[in-house]
């Protein structure tokens, strides 16, 4: 399976407070959280995002709080994957654990502009920018993490 | 020959049942404490139930603290707390803290003796890194990690490399742990310690009180770090004795341990600082910001809501008034701190100064309740994050500072020191 969609580009240090502001954390319902995804950095995002679209971030994407509501809001609003120069570590873990695909690739993140069409392949780790005709490769996940992703999230392995 | 290890790596190796570990290695380790709060626990409970789990690994090694949106600010928050309460009751958890017993989690757990030197702790809250102050390896995770740990008592870690932070000399009066950590974040930036440990050493450590160390480790995450840690010394032992319920395990870094970077901080050269909007790394001297008028001051949080923080604020506010128009909200982090404030007469000082004192809550720090900012308002807060919209309206501004600077600013009506 490959992900293909329009890029929504953000800068460095996109924090979990702008991904999903704490005032909405009185629920953990993905659909409700999705309505407010990225609200404090791009108020139009939740209304404009289409299924399959790709969020592109700079350095330290998802920094700040440990709220799993952040990757959940992103996943629930239809975003297929996130490509960033680097990820904050709790966001990185949370994304793996809940099955939101993420790709760490500095060059792809820096080249992409909002509106570009990107294609990302989680198996090969190849990211393509179809608008600009560029191709990037990312390091594959270590085996232990691939096992979590392939089994469908961390909780799927709890009973093993 | 064993690989030389950092302090953090020693604790991880011990809990993974390995002689040694090295940076980058993926390990599974046994946990001494698993923590959640009223925001993150309901998500964990949902995952726990969805996976069909029917038991917890150890009812004495789980802490659930209802501190974020409590006393409940609305119906949805009340429902979330109810979910936590039901879970705690179902599994007869020893360490469930509801209103009346609760405090802000990262002030409460050390106070109750639930975390100590040598422990391996995860919490579904990013500021779980606070307990490194006691010589523990402690880090924040998400709710699914919490759910997995509730069931298994284990989790996976990527062994972090470390940055050594050498604290030198004695700090001046009114320079606190908050100034040290803000200064450090100013050097590293908000991702300078990404995935890494921050290990604090040096002759200056002995001048850092226990509360200073909690503040320093609390904000390790704001440099991107996985954990912050001090070696357990006499100051930590004095705090742990009579409180900590576990067995104290003192670890030290190997002399030849490798560090990716060494940062030296001359404590004697520091002055009170402020992190300006909208990143904790945007650090400037408090004395240079006198042009910044303010509408609100918040003194509290898991970063600075402990008794020495209250004392520092009271010392400034004694026989003074906060500037008219500056809403000054003081939040002792736990009931024990609250009671101590009463006993020492600090409450009277705060109220006479024109401040209000709240029950323990994380409330305003994350823009939940108890002090939300309107359009274009400015706040000096002793909290830990000043991101866009963190405390309210997206055009509002948060300036992070120590209790001393916050209290001085409340009196002045603008940022500054007296």
Coordinates of C-alpha atoms in Angstrom, one line a residue:
Chain A
X1 CA 0.0 0.0 0.0
X2 CA 1.2 3.5 -0.9
X3 CA 0.0 6.8 0.4
X4 CA -0.7 9.5 -2.2
X5 CA -2.1 12.9 -1.5
X6 CA -1.7 16.7 -1.4
X7 CA 0.9 18.1 0.9
X8 CA 0.0 20.5 3.7
X9 CA 3.2 22.1 4.7
X10 CA 4.1 23.4 8.2
X11 CA 7.2 24.8 9.8
X12 CA 9.6 23.6 12.5
X13 CA 8.5 22.7 16.1
X14 CA 4.8 22.1 15.3
X15 CA 3.7 21.4 18.9
X16 CA 0.9 19.2 20.2
X17 CA -0.9 22.3 21.5
X18 CA -1.5 23.6 17.9
X19 CA -2.1 20.1 16.6
X20 CA -5.0 19.7 19.0
X21 CA -5.5 22.4 21.6
X22 CA -5.9 21.3 25.2
X23 CA -9.4 22.9 25.4
X24 CA -10.6 20.0 23.3
X25 CA -9.0 17.3 25.4
X26 CA -12.1 16.7 27.4
X27 CA -12.9 14.0 24.8
X28 CA -10.9 11.2 23.2
X29 CA -13.3 10.7 20.4
X30 CA -11.2 10.8 17.1
X31 CA -14.0 12.3 15.0
X32 CA -14.6 15.1 17.4
X33 CA -10.8 15.8 17.7
X34 CA -10.5 15.8 13.9
X35 CA -12.8 18.8 13.7
X36 CA -10.2 20.9 15.5
X37 CA -7.0 19.4 14.1
X38 CA -4.3 22.1 13.5
X39 CA -6.9 24.7 14.5
X40 CA -4.5 27.1 16.3
X41 CA -1.9 27.1 13.4
X42 CA -4.2 26.8 10.4
X43 CA -7.9 27.4 11.3
X44 CA -9.0 26.3 7.8
X45 CA -7.1 23.0 7.8
X46 CA -9.8 20.7 9.3
X47 CA -12.3 21.9 6.8
X48 CA -10.0 21.7 3.8
X49 CA -8.1 18.5 4.4
X50 CA -9.1 15.6 2.1
X51 CA -8.8 11.8 2.8
X52 CA -5.3 10.7 1.8
X53 CA -3.6 14.1 2.2
X54 CA -0.2 14.3 3.7
X55 CA 1.1 16.6 6.4
X56 CA 4.7 17.8 5.9
X57 CA 6.5 19.2 8.9
X58 CA 9.9 20.6 9.7
X59 CA 12.2 19.8 12.6
X60 CA 10.8 18.4 15.9
X61 CA 7.3 17.7 14.6
X62 CA 4.9 17.0 17.5
X63 CA 6.9 18.4 20.3
X64 CA 5.4 19.2 23.7
X65 CA 2.8 17.1 25.5
X66 CA 2.4 13.4 25.4
X67 CA -1.3 13.6 24.3
X68 CA -2.0 10.7 22.0
X69 CA -5.0 12.9 20.9
X70 CA -2.5 14.6 18.6
X71 CA -1.7 11.7 16.2
X72 CA -5.3 10.5 16.7
X73 CA -6.7 13.9 15.5
X74 CA -4.4 13.8 12.5
X75 CA -5.3 10.2 11.6
X76 CA -9.0 10.8 12.2
X77 CA -9.2 13.8 9.8
X78 CA -8.1 11.5 7.0
X79 CA -4.4 12.3 6.7
X80 CA -2.6 9.3 5.3
X81 CA 0.8 9.9 6.7
X82 CA 3.2 12.6 8.1
X83 CA 6.5 13.4 6.5
X84 CA 8.9 15.6 8.6
X85 CA 12.5 16.5 8.9
X86 CA 12.5 15.1 12.5
X87 CA 9.9 14.0 15.1
X88 CA 9.6 14.7 18.8
X89 CA 10.1 11.4 20.5
X90 CA 6.7 10.9 22.3
X91 CA 4.8 11.8 19.1
X92 CA 7.0 9.3 17.2
X93 CA 6.2 6.5 19.7
X94 CA 2.5 7.4 19.8
X95 CA 2.2 7.4 16.0
X96 CA 3.8 4.0 15.8
X97 CA 1.6 2.7 18.6
X98 CA -1.7 3.9 17.1
X99 CA -0.8 3.1 13.4
X100 CA -0.3 6.6 12.0
X101 CA 2.4 6.2 9.3
X102 CA 5.3 8.6 9.7
X103 CA 8.4 9.2 7.5
X104 CA 11.5 11.0 8.7
X105 CA 13.1 12.7 5.7
X106 CA 14.7 16.1 5.9
X107 CA 15.2 16.7 2.2
X108 CA 11.6 15.6 1.2
X109 CA 10.2 17.8 3.9
X110 CA 12.3 20.8 2.9
X111 CA 11.6 20.5 -0.8
X112 CA 7.8 20.0 -0.6
X113 CA 5.5 23.0 -0.8
X114 CA 1.8 23.1 0.1
X115 CA -0.3 21.7 -2.7
X116 CA 2.5 19.4 -4.1
X117 CA 1.3 15.8 -4.7
X118 CA 3.4 13.3 -2.7
X119 CA 3.5 9.5 -2.7
X120 CA 5.0 7.6 0.2
X121 CA 5.7 3.9 0.4
X122 CA 6.0 2.5 3.9
X123 CA 7.5 -0.8 2.7
X124 CA 10.4 0.6 0.7
X125 CA 10.6 3.9 2.6
X126 CA 10.6 5.7 -0.8
X127 CA 8.9 9.1 -0.9
X128 CA 8.2 10.8 -4.2
X129 CA 7.2 14.3 -4.9
X130 CA 5.2 13.9 -8.1
X131 CA 4.7 17.6 -8.6
X132 CA 8.5 18.3 -8.6
X133 CA 9.6 14.9 -10.0
X134 CA 11.9 14.1 -7.1
X135 CA 12.5 10.9 -5.2
X136 CA 13.8 10.3 -1.7
X137 CA 14.7 7.3 0.3
X138 CA 14.3 7.0 4.1
X139 CA 15.9 4.6 6.5
X140 CA 13.5 1.7 7.2
X141 CA 12.3 1.2 10.8
X142 CA 14.2 -1.3 13.0
X143 CA 12.7 -4.8 13.0
X144 CA 11.2 -4.4 16.5
X145 CA 9.3 -1.4 15.5
X146 CA 8.3 -2.9 12.1
X147 CA 6.8 -5.8 14.1
X148 CA 4.6 -3.4 16.1
X149 CA 3.5 -1.6 12.9
X150 CA 2.9 -4.8 11.0
X151 CA 0.9 -6.4 13.8
X152 CA -1.4 -3.4 13.7
X153 CA -0.3 -1.4 16.7
X154 CA 1.2 -2.0 20.1
X155 CA -1.9 -3.4 21.8
X156 CA -2.2 -6.1 19.2
X157 CA 0.9 -7.7 20.7
X158 CA -0.2 -7.4 24.3
X159 CA -1.6 -10.9 24.5
X160 CA 1.4 -12.6 22.9
Chain B
X1 CA 34.7 -6.1 29.0
X2 CA 31.5 -4.2 29.7
X3 CA 30.6 -1.2 27.7
X4 CA 30.9 2.0 29.7
X5 CA 27.5 3.4 30.5
X6 CA 25.8 6.7 31.4
X7 CA 23.7 6.9 34.5
X8 CA 20.5 6.6 32.5
X9 CA 21.9 3.5 30.6
X10 CA 22.8 1.8 33.9
X11 CA 19.2 2.0 35.1
X12 CA 17.8 0.8 31.8
X13 CA 20.3 -2.1 31.7
X14 CA 19.3 -3.2 35.2
X15 CA 15.6 -3.2 34.4
X16 CA 16.2 -5.0 31.1
X17 CA 18.2 -7.7 32.9
X18 CA 21.3 -7.0 30.9
X19 CA 24.9 -6.5 31.9
X20 CA 25.2 -3.5 29.7
X21 CA 23.3 -1.6 27.0
X22 CA 24.5 0.9 24.4
X23 CA 23.0 3.9 22.7
X24 CA 20.6 3.0 19.9
X25 CA 19.8 -0.5 21.3
X26 CA 16.2 -1.5 21.5
X27 CA 15.3 -3.1 24.8
X28 CA 12.3 -4.3 26.8
X29 CA 12.4 -3.3 30.4
X30 CA 10.4 -3.9 33.6
X31 CA 8.7 -0.9 35.1
X32 CA 8.5 0.2 38.7
X33 CA 5.7 2.7 38.2
X34 CA 3.2 3.5 35.5
X35 CA 1.4 6.8 35.7
X36 CA -1.6 8.4 34.0
X37 CA -3.8 11.5 34.5
X38 CA -7.4 12.4 33.7
X39 CA -6.6 13.3 30.1
X40 CA -4.4 10.4 29.1
X41 CA -5.9 7.6 31.2
X42 CA -9.3 7.4 29.5
X43 CA -7.6 6.8 26.2
X44 CA -5.4 4.1 27.8
X45 CA -8.5 2.5 29.4
X46 CA -10.2 2.4 26.0
X47 CA -7.1 0.6 24.4
X48 CA -6.8 -1.7 27.4
X49 CA -10.4 -2.8 27.1
X50 CA -10.3 -3.0 23.3
X51 CA -7.4 -5.4 23.6
X52 CA -9.4 -7.6 25.9
X53 CA -7.1 -7.2 28.9
X54 CA -8.7 -8.3 32.2
X55 CA -5.9 -7.7 34.7
X56 CA -3.3 -5.2 35.7
X57 CA 0.4 -6.2 36.2
X58 CA 0.6 -4.9 39.8
X59 CA -1.9 -2.8 41.5
X60 CA 0.7 -1.1 43.7
X61 CA 2.8 0.1 40.8
X62 CA 0.1 2.1 39.0
X63 CA -0.7 5.7 39.8
X64 CA -3.7 7.6 38.4
X65 CA -3.9 11.2 39.4
X66 CA -6.9 13.4 38.4
X67 CA -5.2 16.7 38.1
X68 CA -5.7 18.4 34.7
X69 CA -9.3 19.4 34.4
X70 CA -10.1 19.0 38.1
X71 CA -12.2 19.9 40.1
X72 CA -14.1 19.1 36.9
X73 CA -14.6 22.1 34.7
X74 CA -17.4 20.7 32.5
X75 CA -19.4 17.6 31.9
X76 CA -17.0 16.0 29.5
X77 CA -14.1 16.4 31.9
X78 CA -16.3 14.9 34.6
X79 CA -17.0 11.9 32.4
X80 CA -13.3 11.4 31.8
X81 CA -12.6 11.4 35.6
X82 CA -15.5 9.0 36.1
X83 CA -13.8 6.6 33.6
X84 CA -10.6 6.8 35.6
X85 CA -12.4 6.3 38.9
X86 CA -14.2 3.2 37.6
X87 CA -11.0 1.7 36.3
X88 CA -9.2 2.3 39.6
X89 CA -12.0 0.8 41.6
X90 CA -12.3 -2.2 39.3
X91 CA -8.7 -3.1 39.7
X92 CA -8.4 -1.9 43.3
X93 CA -5.5 0.3 42.5
X94 CA -3.5 1.4 45.6
X95 CA -2.5 4.8 44.2
X96 CA -5.5 6.5 42.8
X97 CA -5.7 10.2 43.7
X98 CA -9.1 12.0 43.4
X99 CA -10.0 15.5 44.5
X100 CA -9.1 15.9 48.2
X101 CA -6.1 13.6 47.9
X102 CA -4.8 14.6 44.5
X103 CA -2.1 17.1 43.7
X104 CA -0.3 17.9 40.4
X105 CA 1.0 14.5 39.5
X106 CA 4.7 15.3 39.3
X107 CA 4.7 17.1 42.6
X108 CA 2.5 14.4 44.2
X109 CA 4.3 11.2 43.3
X110 CA 7.6 12.1 44.9
X111 CA 5.9 13.6 47.9
X112 CA 3.9 10.3 48.5
X113 CA 7.1 8.3 48.2
X114 CA 6.0 6.5 45.1
X115 CA 9.1 7.2 43.0
X116 CA 12.7 7.0 44.0
X117 CA 16.3 6.5 43.1
X118 CA 17.0 3.7 40.7
X119 CA 13.4 3.3 39.6
X120 CA 12.3 3.0 36.0
X121 CA 9.1 5.0 35.5
X122 CA 6.9 5.8 32.5
X123 CA 3.9 8.2 32.6
X124 CA 1.4 9.2 30.1
X125 CA 2.3 12.8 30.6
X126 CA 5.3 14.4 29.0
X127 CA 6.6 15.9 32.3
X128 CA 7.1 12.5 33.8
X129 CA 10.8 13.2 33.3
X130 CA 10.6 15.2 36.6
X131 CA 11.5 12.2 38.8
X132 CA 15.0 12.1 37.3
X133 CA 15.7 14.6 40.1
X134 CA 15.7 11.6 42.5
X135 CA 18.1 9.5 40.5
X136 CA 15.3 7.6 38.6
X137 CA 15.0 7.0 34.8
X138 CA 11.7 8.5 34.1
X139 CA 10.1 9.5 30.8
X140 CA 6.8 10.5 29.2
X141 CA 4.9 8.2 26.8
X142 CA 1.5 8.1 25.3
X143 CA -1.8 6.4 26.3
X144 CA -1.3 3.3 24.3
X145 CA 2.1 2.8 25.9
X146 CA 0.4 3.3 29.2
X147 CA -2.2 0.7 28.3
X148 CA 0.4 -1.9 27.3
X149 CA 2.3 -1.2 30.5
X150 CA -0.8 -1.5 32.7
X151 CA -1.2 -5.0 31.4
X152 CA 2.3 -6.2 31.1
X153 CA 4.4 -4.1 33.4
X154 CA 6.9 -3.6 30.6
X155 CA 7.7 -1.4 27.7
X156 CA 10.2 -1.0 24.9
X157 CA 12.9 1.7 24.9
X158 CA 15.5 2.8 22.5
X159 CA 18.5 3.3 24.7
X160 CA 19.4 7.0 24.5
X161 CA 22.8 8.7 24.1
X162 CA 23.4 11.5 26.6
X163 CA 24.4 15.1 26.9
X164 CA 26.5 15.9 30.1
X165 CA 25.5 19.2 31.7
X166 CA 28.2 20.3 34.1
X167 CA 26.9 22.8 36.7
X168 CA 29.7 24.9 38.1
X169 CA 30.0 27.3 41.1
X170 CA 27.3 28.8 43.3
X171 CA 24.4 30.7 41.9
X172 CA 23.4 34.2 43.1
X173 CA 20.4 34.7 45.3
X174 CA 17.2 34.7 43.4
X175 CA 18.7 32.5 40.7
X176 CA 16.7 29.2 40.8
X177 CA 16.5 25.9 39.1
X178 CA 14.0 27.5 36.7
X179 CA 16.7 29.9 35.5
X180 CA 19.2 27.1 35.1
X181 CA 16.9 25.0 32.9
X182 CA 15.6 27.9 30.8
X183 CA 19.2 29.0 30.3
X184 CA 20.1 25.4 29.2
X185 CA 17.1 25.3 26.8
X186 CA 18.3 28.6 25.4
X187 CA 21.6 26.9 24.6
X188 CA 20.2 23.6 23.2
X189 CA 17.1 24.9 21.5
X190 CA 13.8 23.0 21.8
X191 CA 15.2 19.9 20.0
X192 CA 18.8 20.1 20.9
X193 CA 18.5 17.1 23.2
X194 CA 16.0 15.2 21.0
X195 CA 15.9 11.4 22.0
X196 CA 18.8 12.0 24.4
X197 CA 19.3 12.0 28.2
X198 CA 20.4 15.2 30.0
X199 CA 22.7 14.1 32.8
X200 CA 23.4 16.9 35.4
X201 CA 26.7 16.8 37.2
X202 CA 29.4 19.1 38.7
X203 CA 30.2 20.9 41.9
X204 CA 27.3 23.3 41.4
X205 CA 24.8 20.4 41.9
X206 CA 25.1 20.7 45.6
X207 CA 23.7 24.2 45.5
X208 CA 20.6 22.9 43.8
X209 CA 17.8 22.1 46.3
X210 CA 15.6 19.1 45.7
X211 CA 12.9 21.5 44.4
X212 CA 15.4 23.1 42.0
X213 CA 16.2 19.7 40.7
X214 CA 12.6 18.7 40.2
X215 CA 12.1 21.9 38.1
X216 CA 15.3 21.2 36.1
X217 CA 14.3 17.6 35.2
X218 CA 10.7 18.6 34.7
X219 CA 11.6 20.8 31.7
X220 CA 14.2 18.3 30.1
X221 CA 11.4 17.5 27.7
X222 CA 11.4 21.2 26.6
X223 CA 14.8 20.6 25.1
X224 CA 13.4 17.5 23.4
X225 CA 15.1 15.1 25.9
X226 CA 13.9 11.7 26.8
X227 CA 14.9 12.2 30.4
X228 CA 16.8 14.4 32.7
X229 CA 18.7 12.9 35.6
X230 CA 20.8 13.7 38.7
X231 CA 22.8 11.1 40.6
X232 CA 21.2 10.3 43.9
X233 CA 23.2 12.3 46.5
X234 CA 22.8 13.3 50.1
X235 CA 20.2 16.0 49.2
X236 CA 18.1 13.3 47.4
X237 CA 18.6 10.8 50.2
X238 CA 17.4 13.3 52.7
X239 CA 14.2 13.8 50.7
X240 CA 13.7 10.1 50.1
X241 CA 14.3 8.9 53.7
X242 CA 11.0 8.4 55.5
X243 CA 9.0 9.0 52.3
X244 CA 10.1 6.6 49.6
X245 CA 8.4 3.2 50.0
X246 CA 10.8 1.3 47.7
X247 CA 14.4 0.2 48.0
X248 CA 16.9 2.9 47.1
X249 CA 19.2 1.9 44.3
X250 CA 22.0 4.3 43.7
X251 CA 23.6 4.2 40.3
X252 CA 26.5 6.3 38.9
X253 CA 27.7 6.8 35.4
X254 CA 30.9 5.0 34.5
X255 CA 33.9 7.3 34.5
X256 CA 34.6 6.6 30.8
X257 CA 31.0 6.8 29.7
X258 CA 30.5 8.5 26.4
X259 CA 28.6 11.7 26.0
X260 CA 27.5 13.2 22.7
X261 CA 28.1 16.7 24.0
X262 CA 29.2 18.4 27.2
X263 CA 27.7 21.7 28.2
X264 CA 29.1 23.7 31.0
X265 CA 27.0 26.2 32.9
X266 CA 28.6 28.7 35.3
X267 CA 25.8 29.1 37.8
X268 CA 27.6 32.1 39.3
X269 CA 27.2 33.9 36.0
X270 CA 23.4 33.4 35.7
X271 CA 20.8 36.0 36.3
X272 CA 17.0 35.5 36.4
X273 CA 15.7 34.8 32.9
X274 CA 12.4 34.7 31.0
X275 CA 11.4 32.5 28.0
X276 CA 9.5 34.8 25.6
X277 CA 6.8 33.7 23.2
X278 CA 6.4 31.3 21.6
X279 CA 9.2 28.8 22.4
X280 CA 10.8 27.8 25.7
X281 CA 14.2 28.4 24.1
X282 CA 13.5 32.1 23.4
X283 CA 15.3 33.1 26.6
X284 CA 16.2 36.7 27.6
X285 CA 17.3 38.3 30.9
X286 CA 14.3 39.4 33.0
X287 CA 15.9 42.8 33.6
X288 CA 15.8 43.6 29.8
X289 CA 12.1 43.0 29.4
X290 CA 10.7 45.9 31.5
X291 CA 8.7 47.2 28.5
X292 CA 6.5 44.1 28.5
X293 CA 3.2 45.0 30.4
X294 CA 1.3 42.0 31.7
X295 CA -2.4 41.1 32.5
X296 CA -1.9 37.9 34.5
X297 CA 0.6 36.0 36.6
X298 CA 0.3 32.3 37.3
X299 CA 2.5 30.8 40.0
X300 CA 2.2 27.0 40.2
X301 CA 2.3 23.9 38.0
X302 CA 4.3 20.6 38.0
X303 CA 7.3 22.8 37.2
X304 CA 7.1 25.4 40.1
X305 CA 4.2 24.6 42.5
X306 CA 6.3 23.2 45.4
X307 CA 6.8 24.7 48.8
X308 CA 10.1 26.5 48.0
X309 CA 8.3 28.1 45.0
X310 CA 5.5 29.3 47.3
X311 CA 8.1 30.7 49.7
X312 CA 10.0 32.5 46.9
X313 CA 6.8 34.1 45.8
X314 CA 5.7 35.0 49.3
X315 CA 9.1 36.6 50.1
X316 CA 8.5 39.1 47.2
X317 CA 4.8 39.6 47.9
X318 CA 5.1 40.2 51.7
X319 CA 4.0 43.7 52.6
X320 CA 3.5 44.5 48.9
X321 CA 0.5 44.6 46.6
X322 CA 0.2 43.2 43.1
X323 CA -0.3 45.9 40.5
X324 CA -4.0 46.7 40.0
X325 CA -5.2 44.9 36.9
X326 CA -2.7 42.0 37.1
X327 CA -4.7 38.9 37.9
X328 CA -2.3 36.9 40.1
X329 CA -3.2 33.2 40.5
X330 CA -1.2 31.1 42.9
X331 CA -1.7 27.3 42.8
X332 CA 0.1 25.2 45.4
X333 CA 0.8 21.9 43.6
X334 CA -0.5 19.5 46.3
X335 CA -2.6 19.5 49.4
X336 CA 0.6 19.1 51.5
X337 CA 2.1 22.2 49.9
X338 CA -1.2 24.0 50.4
X339 CA -1.3 23.1 54.1
X340 CA 2.3 24.1 54.6
X341 CA 1.5 27.5 53.0
X342 CA -1.3 27.9 55.6
X343 CA 1.0 26.9 58.5
X344 CA 3.7 29.2 57.4
X345 CA 1.3 32.2 56.9
X346 CA 2.0 32.4 53.2
X347 CA -1.7 32.3 52.4
X348 CA -2.2 35.5 54.3
X349 CA 0.6 37.1 52.4
X350 CA -0.8 36.1 49.1
X351 CA -4.3 37.2 49.9
X352 CA -3.2 40.5 51.4
X353 CA -1.1 41.1 48.3
X354 CA -4.2 40.8 46.1
X355 CA -3.6 37.4 44.7
X356 CA -6.0 34.4 44.6
X357 CA -5.0 31.0 45.7
X358 CA -6.5 27.9 44.0
X359 CA -6.9 24.2 44.8
X360 CA -4.2 22.1 43.2
X361 CA -4.8 21.8 39.4
X362 CA -2.9 21.9 36.1
X363 CA -5.7 24.2 34.9
X364 CA -4.2 27.3 33.3
X365 CA -0.9 25.8 32.3
X366 CA -2.5 24.0 29.4
X367 CA -5.3 26.4 28.8
X368 CA -7.8 24.1 30.5
X369 CA -9.4 26.4 33.1
X370 CA -8.7 28.7 36.1
X371 CA -7.0 31.5 34.2
X372 CA -7.5 31.4 30.4
X373 CA -6.2 34.4 28.5
X374 CA -8.2 36.6 26.1
X375 CA -7.1 38.1 22.8
X376 CA -3.7 39.9 23.0
X377 CA -3.3 39.3 26.8
X378 CA 0.0 38.6 28.3
X379 CA 0.9 36.3 31.2
X380 CA 4.0 35.6 33.2
X381 CA 3.8 32.0 34.3
X382 CA 6.0 29.6 36.2
X383 CA 4.7 26.9 33.9
X384 CA 6.7 25.0 31.2
X385 CA 5.3 25.8 27.8
X386 CA 4.6 29.1 25.9
X387 CA 3.4 27.7 22.6
X388 CA 0.8 29.6 20.6
X389 CA -2.6 29.3 22.3
X390 CA -1.3 27.2 25.1
X391 CA -3.0 29.3 27.8
X392 CA -5.9 30.6 25.8
X393 CA -6.4 32.8 22.7
X394 CA -4.0 32.3 19.9
X395 CA -2.9 35.9 20.1
X396 CA -2.2 35.7 23.8
X397 CA 1.4 35.5 25.0
X398 CA 3.1 33.5 27.8
X399 CA 6.4 34.4 29.3
X400 CA 8.0 31.6 31.3
X401 CA 9.9 32.5 34.5
X402 CA 10.7 31.5 38.1
X403 CA 8.3 32.2 41.0
X404 CA 10.6 35.0 42.0
X405 CA 10.4 36.8 38.6
X406 CA 6.7 36.1 38.3
X407 CA 6.0 37.6 41.8
X408 CA 8.2 40.6 41.0
X409 CA 6.4 41.1 37.7
X410 CA 3.0 40.9 39.4
X411 CA 4.0 43.8 41.7
X412 CA 5.5 45.8 38.9
X413 CA 2.8 45.3 36.3
X414 CA 5.4 44.5 33.8
X415 CA 8.2 41.9 33.5
X416 CA 11.1 42.6 35.8
X417 CA 12.9 42.1 39.1
X418 CA 12.7 44.2 42.2

